[in-house]
Short mmCIF file of C-alpha atoms and ligand atoms in Angstrom, two decimals:
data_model
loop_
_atom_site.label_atom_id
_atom_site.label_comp_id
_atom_site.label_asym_id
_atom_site.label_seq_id
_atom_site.Cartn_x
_atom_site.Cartn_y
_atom_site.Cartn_z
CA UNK M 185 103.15 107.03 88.54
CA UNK M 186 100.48 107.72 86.31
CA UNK M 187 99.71 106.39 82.94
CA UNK M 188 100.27 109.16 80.82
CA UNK M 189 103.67 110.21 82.94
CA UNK M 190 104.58 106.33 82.63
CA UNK M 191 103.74 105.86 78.80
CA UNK M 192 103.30 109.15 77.52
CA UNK M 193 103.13 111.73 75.89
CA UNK M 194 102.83 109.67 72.61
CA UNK M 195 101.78 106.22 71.95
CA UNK M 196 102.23 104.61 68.16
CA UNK M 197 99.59 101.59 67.38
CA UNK M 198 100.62 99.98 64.29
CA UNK M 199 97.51 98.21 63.19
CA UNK M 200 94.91 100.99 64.30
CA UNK M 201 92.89 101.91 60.90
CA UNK M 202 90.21 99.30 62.39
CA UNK M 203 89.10 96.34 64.63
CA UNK M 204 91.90 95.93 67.97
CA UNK M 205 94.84 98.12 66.75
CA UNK M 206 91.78 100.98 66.47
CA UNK M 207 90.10 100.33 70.08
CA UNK M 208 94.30 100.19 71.42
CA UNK M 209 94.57 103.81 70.13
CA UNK M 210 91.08 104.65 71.96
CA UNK M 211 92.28 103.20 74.61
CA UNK M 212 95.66 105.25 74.62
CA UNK M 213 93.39 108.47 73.95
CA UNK M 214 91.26 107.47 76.82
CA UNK M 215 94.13 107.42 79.28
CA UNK M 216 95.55 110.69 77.84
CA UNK M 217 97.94 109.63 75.48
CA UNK M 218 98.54 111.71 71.86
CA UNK M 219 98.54 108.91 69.28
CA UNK M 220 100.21 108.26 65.93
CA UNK M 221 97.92 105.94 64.29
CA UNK M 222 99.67 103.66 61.57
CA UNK M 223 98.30 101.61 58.92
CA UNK M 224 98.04 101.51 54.66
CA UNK M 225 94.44 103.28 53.98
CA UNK M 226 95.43 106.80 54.25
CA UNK M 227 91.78 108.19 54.40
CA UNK M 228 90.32 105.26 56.79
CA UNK M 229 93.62 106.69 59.03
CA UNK M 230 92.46 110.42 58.93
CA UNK M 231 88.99 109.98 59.46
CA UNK M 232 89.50 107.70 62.99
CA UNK M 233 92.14 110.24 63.72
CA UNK M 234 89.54 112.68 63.25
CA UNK M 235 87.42 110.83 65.64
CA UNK M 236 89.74 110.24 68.09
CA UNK M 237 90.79 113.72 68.33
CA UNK M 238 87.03 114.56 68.48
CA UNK M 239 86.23 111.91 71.56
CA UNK M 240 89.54 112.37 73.62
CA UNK M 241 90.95 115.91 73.53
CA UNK M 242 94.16 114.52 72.03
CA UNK M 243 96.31 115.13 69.33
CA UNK M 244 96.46 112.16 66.92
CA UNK M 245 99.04 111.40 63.66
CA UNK M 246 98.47 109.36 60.82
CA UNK M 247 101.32 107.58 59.15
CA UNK M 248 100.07 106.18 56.08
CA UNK M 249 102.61 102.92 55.32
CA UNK M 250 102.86 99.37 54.95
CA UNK M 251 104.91 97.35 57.29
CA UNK M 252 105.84 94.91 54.92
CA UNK M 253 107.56 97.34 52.76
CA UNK M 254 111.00 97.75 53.28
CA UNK M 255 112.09 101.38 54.69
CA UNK M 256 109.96 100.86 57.96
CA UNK M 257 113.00 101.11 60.65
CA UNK M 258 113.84 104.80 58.58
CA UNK M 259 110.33 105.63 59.23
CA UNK M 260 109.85 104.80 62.41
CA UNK M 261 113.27 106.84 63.20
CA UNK M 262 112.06 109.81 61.56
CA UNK M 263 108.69 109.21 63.88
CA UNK M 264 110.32 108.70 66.86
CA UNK M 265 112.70 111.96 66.76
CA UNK M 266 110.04 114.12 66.18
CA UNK M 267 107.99 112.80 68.99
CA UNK M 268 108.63 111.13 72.24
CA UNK M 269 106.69 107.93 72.02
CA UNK M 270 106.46 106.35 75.32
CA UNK M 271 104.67 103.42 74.46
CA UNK M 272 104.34 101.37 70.69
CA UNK M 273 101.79 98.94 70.73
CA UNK M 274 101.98 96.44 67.36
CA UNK M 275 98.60 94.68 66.24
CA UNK M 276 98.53 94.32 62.64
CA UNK M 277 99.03 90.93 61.13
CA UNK M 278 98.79 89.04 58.39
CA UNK M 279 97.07 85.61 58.25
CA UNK M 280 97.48 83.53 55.19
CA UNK M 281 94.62 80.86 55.02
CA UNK M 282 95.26 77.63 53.84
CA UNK M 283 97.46 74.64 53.92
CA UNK M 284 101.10 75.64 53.62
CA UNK M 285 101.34 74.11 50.13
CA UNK M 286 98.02 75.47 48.79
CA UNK M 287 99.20 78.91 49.09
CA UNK M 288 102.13 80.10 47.26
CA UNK M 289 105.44 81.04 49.36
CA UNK M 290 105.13 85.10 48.60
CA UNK M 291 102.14 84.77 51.37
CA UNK M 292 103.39 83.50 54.00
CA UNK M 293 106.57 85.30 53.52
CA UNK M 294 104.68 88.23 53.63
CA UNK M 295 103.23 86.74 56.87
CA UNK M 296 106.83 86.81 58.09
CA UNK M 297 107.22 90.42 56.92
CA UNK M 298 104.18 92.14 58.89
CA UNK M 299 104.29 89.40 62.00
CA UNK M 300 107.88 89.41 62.74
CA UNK M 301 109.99 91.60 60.44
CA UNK M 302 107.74 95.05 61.28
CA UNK M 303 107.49 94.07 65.73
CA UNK M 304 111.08 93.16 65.61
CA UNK M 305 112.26 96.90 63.49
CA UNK M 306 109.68 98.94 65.58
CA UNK M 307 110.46 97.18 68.85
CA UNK M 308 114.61 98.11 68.10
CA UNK M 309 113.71 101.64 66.75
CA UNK M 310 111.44 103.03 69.26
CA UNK M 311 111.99 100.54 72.55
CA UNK M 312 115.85 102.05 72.00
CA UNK M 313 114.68 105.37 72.17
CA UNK M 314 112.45 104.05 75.51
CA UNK M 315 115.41 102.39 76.48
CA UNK M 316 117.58 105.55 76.40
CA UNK M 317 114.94 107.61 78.14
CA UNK M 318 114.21 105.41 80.83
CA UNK M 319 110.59 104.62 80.27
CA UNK M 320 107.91 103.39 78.05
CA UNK M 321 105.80 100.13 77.29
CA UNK M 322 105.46 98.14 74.61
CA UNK M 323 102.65 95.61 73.33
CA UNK M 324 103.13 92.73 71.10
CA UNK M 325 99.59 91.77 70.26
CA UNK M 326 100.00 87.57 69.97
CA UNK M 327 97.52 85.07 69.73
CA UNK M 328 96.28 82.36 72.02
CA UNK M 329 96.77 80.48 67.98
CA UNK M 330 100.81 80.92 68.95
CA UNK M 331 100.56 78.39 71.72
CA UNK M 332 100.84 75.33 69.35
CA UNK M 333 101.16 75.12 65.63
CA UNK M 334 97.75 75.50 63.86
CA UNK M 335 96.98 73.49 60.81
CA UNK M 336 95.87 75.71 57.91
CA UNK M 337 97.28 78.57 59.78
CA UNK M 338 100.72 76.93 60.29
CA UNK M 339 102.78 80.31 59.32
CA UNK M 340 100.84 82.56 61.20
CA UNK M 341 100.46 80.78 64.28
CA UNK M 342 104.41 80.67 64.10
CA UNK M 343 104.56 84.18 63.57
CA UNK M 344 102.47 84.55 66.62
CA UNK M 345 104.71 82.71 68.75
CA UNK M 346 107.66 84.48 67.77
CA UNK M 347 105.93 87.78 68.99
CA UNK M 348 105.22 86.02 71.88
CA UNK M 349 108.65 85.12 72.85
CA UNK M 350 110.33 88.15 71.73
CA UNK M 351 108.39 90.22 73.81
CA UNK M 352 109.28 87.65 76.44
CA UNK M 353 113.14 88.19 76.24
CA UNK M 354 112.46 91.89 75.75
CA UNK M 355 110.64 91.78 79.21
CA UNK M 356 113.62 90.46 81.34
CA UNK M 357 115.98 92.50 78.91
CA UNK M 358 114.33 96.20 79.28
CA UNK M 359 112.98 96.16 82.99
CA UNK M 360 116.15 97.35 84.31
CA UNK M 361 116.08 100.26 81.73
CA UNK M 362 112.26 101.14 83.00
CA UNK M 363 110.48 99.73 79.82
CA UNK M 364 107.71 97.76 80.54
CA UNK M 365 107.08 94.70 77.68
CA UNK M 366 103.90 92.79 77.27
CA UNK M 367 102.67 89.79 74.80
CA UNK M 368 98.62 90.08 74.56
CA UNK M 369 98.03 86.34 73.85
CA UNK M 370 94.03 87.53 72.50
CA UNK M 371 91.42 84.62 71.52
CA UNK M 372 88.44 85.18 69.33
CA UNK M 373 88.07 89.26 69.01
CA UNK M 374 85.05 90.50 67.04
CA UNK M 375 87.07 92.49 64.50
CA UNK M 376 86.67 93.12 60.72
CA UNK M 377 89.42 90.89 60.23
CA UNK M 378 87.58 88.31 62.31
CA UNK M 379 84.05 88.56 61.16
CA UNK M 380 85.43 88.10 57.22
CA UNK M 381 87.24 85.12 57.57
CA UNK M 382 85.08 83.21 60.48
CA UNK M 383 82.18 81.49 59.56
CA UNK M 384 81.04 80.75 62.30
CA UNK M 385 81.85 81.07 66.58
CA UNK M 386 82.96 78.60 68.13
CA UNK M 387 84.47 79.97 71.66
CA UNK M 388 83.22 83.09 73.23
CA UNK M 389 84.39 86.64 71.17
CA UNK M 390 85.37 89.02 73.17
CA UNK M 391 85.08 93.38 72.32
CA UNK M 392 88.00 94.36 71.11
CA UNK M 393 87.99 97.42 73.19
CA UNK M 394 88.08 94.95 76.11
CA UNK M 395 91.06 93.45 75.15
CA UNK M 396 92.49 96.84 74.90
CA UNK M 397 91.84 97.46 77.97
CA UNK M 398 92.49 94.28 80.14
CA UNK M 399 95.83 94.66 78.48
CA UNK M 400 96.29 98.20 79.22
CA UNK M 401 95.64 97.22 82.86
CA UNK M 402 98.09 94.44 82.47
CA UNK M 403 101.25 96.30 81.36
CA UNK M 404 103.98 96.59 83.95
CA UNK M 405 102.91 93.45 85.82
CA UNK M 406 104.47 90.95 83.84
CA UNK M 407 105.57 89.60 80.02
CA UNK M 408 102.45 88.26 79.02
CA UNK M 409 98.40 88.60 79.42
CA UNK M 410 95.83 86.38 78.38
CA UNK M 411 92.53 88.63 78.39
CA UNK M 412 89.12 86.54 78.85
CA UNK M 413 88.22 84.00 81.21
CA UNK M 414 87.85 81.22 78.26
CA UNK M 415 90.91 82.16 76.94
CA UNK M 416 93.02 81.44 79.82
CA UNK M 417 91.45 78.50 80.32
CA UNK M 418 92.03 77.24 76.89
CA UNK M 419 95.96 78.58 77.43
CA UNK M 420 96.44 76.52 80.65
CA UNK M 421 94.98 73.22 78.43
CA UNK M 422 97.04 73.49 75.54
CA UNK M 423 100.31 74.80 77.37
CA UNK M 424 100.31 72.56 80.31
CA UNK M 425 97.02 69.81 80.21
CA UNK M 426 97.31 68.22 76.84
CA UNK M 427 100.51 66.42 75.37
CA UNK M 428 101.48 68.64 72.26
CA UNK M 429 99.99 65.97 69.80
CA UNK M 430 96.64 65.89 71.38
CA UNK M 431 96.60 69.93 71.87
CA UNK M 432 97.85 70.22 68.13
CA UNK M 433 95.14 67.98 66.68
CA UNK M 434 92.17 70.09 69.04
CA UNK M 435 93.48 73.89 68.19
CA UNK M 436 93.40 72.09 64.63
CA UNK M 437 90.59 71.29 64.79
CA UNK M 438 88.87 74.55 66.34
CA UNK M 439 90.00 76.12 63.76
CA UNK M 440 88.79 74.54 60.95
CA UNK M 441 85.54 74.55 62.49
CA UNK M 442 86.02 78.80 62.81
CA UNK M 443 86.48 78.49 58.96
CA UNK M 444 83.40 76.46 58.70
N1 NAP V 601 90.45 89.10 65.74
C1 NAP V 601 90.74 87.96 66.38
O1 NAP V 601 89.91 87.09 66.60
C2 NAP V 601 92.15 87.76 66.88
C3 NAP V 601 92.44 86.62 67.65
C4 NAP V 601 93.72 86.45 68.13
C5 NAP V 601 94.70 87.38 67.85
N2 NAP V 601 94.41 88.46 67.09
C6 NAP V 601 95.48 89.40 66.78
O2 NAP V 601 95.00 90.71 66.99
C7 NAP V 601 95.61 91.61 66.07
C8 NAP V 601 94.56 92.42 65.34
O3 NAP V 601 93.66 91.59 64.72
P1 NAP V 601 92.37 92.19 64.08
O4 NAP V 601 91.41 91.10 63.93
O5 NAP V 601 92.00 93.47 64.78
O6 NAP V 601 92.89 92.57 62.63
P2 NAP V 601 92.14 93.44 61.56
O7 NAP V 601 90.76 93.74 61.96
O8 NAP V 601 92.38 92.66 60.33
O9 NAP V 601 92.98 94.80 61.58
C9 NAP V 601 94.29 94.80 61.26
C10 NAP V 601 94.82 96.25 61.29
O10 NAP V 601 96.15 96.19 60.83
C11 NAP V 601 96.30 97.00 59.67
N3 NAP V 601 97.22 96.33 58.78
C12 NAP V 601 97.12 95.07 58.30
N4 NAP V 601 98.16 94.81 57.49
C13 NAP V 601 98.95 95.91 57.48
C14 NAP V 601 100.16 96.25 56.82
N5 NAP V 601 100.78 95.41 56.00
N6 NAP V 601 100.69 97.48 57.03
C15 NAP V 601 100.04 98.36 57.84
N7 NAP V 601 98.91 98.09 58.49
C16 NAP V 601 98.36 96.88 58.31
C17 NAP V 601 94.90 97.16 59.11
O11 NAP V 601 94.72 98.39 58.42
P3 NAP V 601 94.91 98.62 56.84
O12 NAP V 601 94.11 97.56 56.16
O13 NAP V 601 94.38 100.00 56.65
O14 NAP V 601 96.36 98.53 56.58
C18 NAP V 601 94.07 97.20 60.39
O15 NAP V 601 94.13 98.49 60.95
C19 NAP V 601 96.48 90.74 65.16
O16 NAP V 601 97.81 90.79 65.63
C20 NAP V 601 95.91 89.35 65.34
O17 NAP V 601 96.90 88.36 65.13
C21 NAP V 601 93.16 88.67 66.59
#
């Protein structure tokens, strides 16, 4: 089955005003997929719709919202029974910086809010709707930062696990109903996001419309991809080479050296 008959007509990529939420909804377009583009800045939203429509042929949607504010799981319903949305893909995140105690608790709660709170209400709202139709995809965008707990990044590497492993259990609990589930475990991904808060690289960046598209090619085949060469090599060490200690104390200290 093709693409678009597997995933289509409409995809939803929370997280695609910019960086790798903005090359999954190219990537979607590309394939023939109408998209409904969500993220907060309204006019960023319209004009990539705009270009998107422009590049692709497609139709594209912007829904203007935060995911952190509460009211999401009524807007995705409204979202998803206007249009059949095959396939939700969920990118944005939030990344509070800092040592746990250096940052006060409202960040990393809201951390917990866009990472977790937002994948789990979309992933119930529209995989149910998948679920009852008897198709559809969806992507949890992880991080390769969810394998072990990260020192100044000790919330959000949590958060990443738990996408992770939800999208695990969602794997083995949707196949039967024809939904395919995928974690994207990405590394270094030369975003906005990225290029603000890195000072400098210290593994190989990958395109972000790369990692759209290795994971793209990856859905269907199994819960979880690991796009880039170096990345899965740097999986395989910290998941099954290192003891935990050792792997905690060298993803700890990559990342302080990202942060300069
Ligand atoms: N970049 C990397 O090196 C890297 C590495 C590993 C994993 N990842 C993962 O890849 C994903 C994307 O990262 P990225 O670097 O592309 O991020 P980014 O450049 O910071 O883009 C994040 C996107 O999410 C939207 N967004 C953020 N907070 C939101 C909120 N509360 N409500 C609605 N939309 C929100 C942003 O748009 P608005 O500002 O308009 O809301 C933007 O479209 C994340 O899940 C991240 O954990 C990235």
């Amino acid at each position: 089955m093709s693409f678009e008959r597997r995933y289509g007509p409409w995809a939803l990529v929370a997280g695609a005003s910019e960086g790798l939420g903005l090359a999954f909804a190219h990537a979607c377009a590309a394939r023939g997929l109408h998209v409904v583009m969500v993220a907060r800045r309204a006019e960023v939203l319209a004009e990539r719709a705009r270009e998107l429509r422009a590049r692709h042929g497609v139709e594209a949607r912007v829904l203007a919202l935060d995911l952190a504010a509460p009211g999401l799981a009524e807007a995705a319903g409204a979202i998803a029974d206007e249009l059949p949305i095959g396939l939700a893909i969920f990118d944005a995140a939030y990344a509070p910086r800092g040592e746990l105690h250096a940052l006060p608790l409202e960040d990393h709660l809201k951390a917990i809010d866009v990472n977790v709170r937002a994948p789990l209400v979309l992933s119930h709202v529209l995989g149910g709707a998948m679920r009852a139709r008897g198709r559809g995809g969806i992507v949890v965008v992880s991080s390769v930062a969810g394998l072990r707990g990260t020192e100044t990044l000790a919330t959000y590497s949590a958060t990443k696990a738990f996408g992770r492993v939800l999208a695990e259990g969602l794997y083995a609990e949707l196949a039967p109903h024809g939904v395919d589930v995928l974690a994207c475990l990405a590394g270094a991904t030369r975003t906005p996001g990225y290029e603000a808060t890195t000072a400098r690289d210290v593994s190989p960046v990958m395109e972000p419309d790369v990692v759209a598209r290795l994971t793209l090619d990856a859905l269907g085949r199994g819960p979880v991809v690991v796009p880039g060469l170096a990345n899965r090599a740097a999986t395989v060490l910290l998941e099954r080479l290192l003891p935990r200690r050792v792997a905690i104390a060298l993803i700890g200290r990559s990342t302080r050296g990202l942060q300069g």
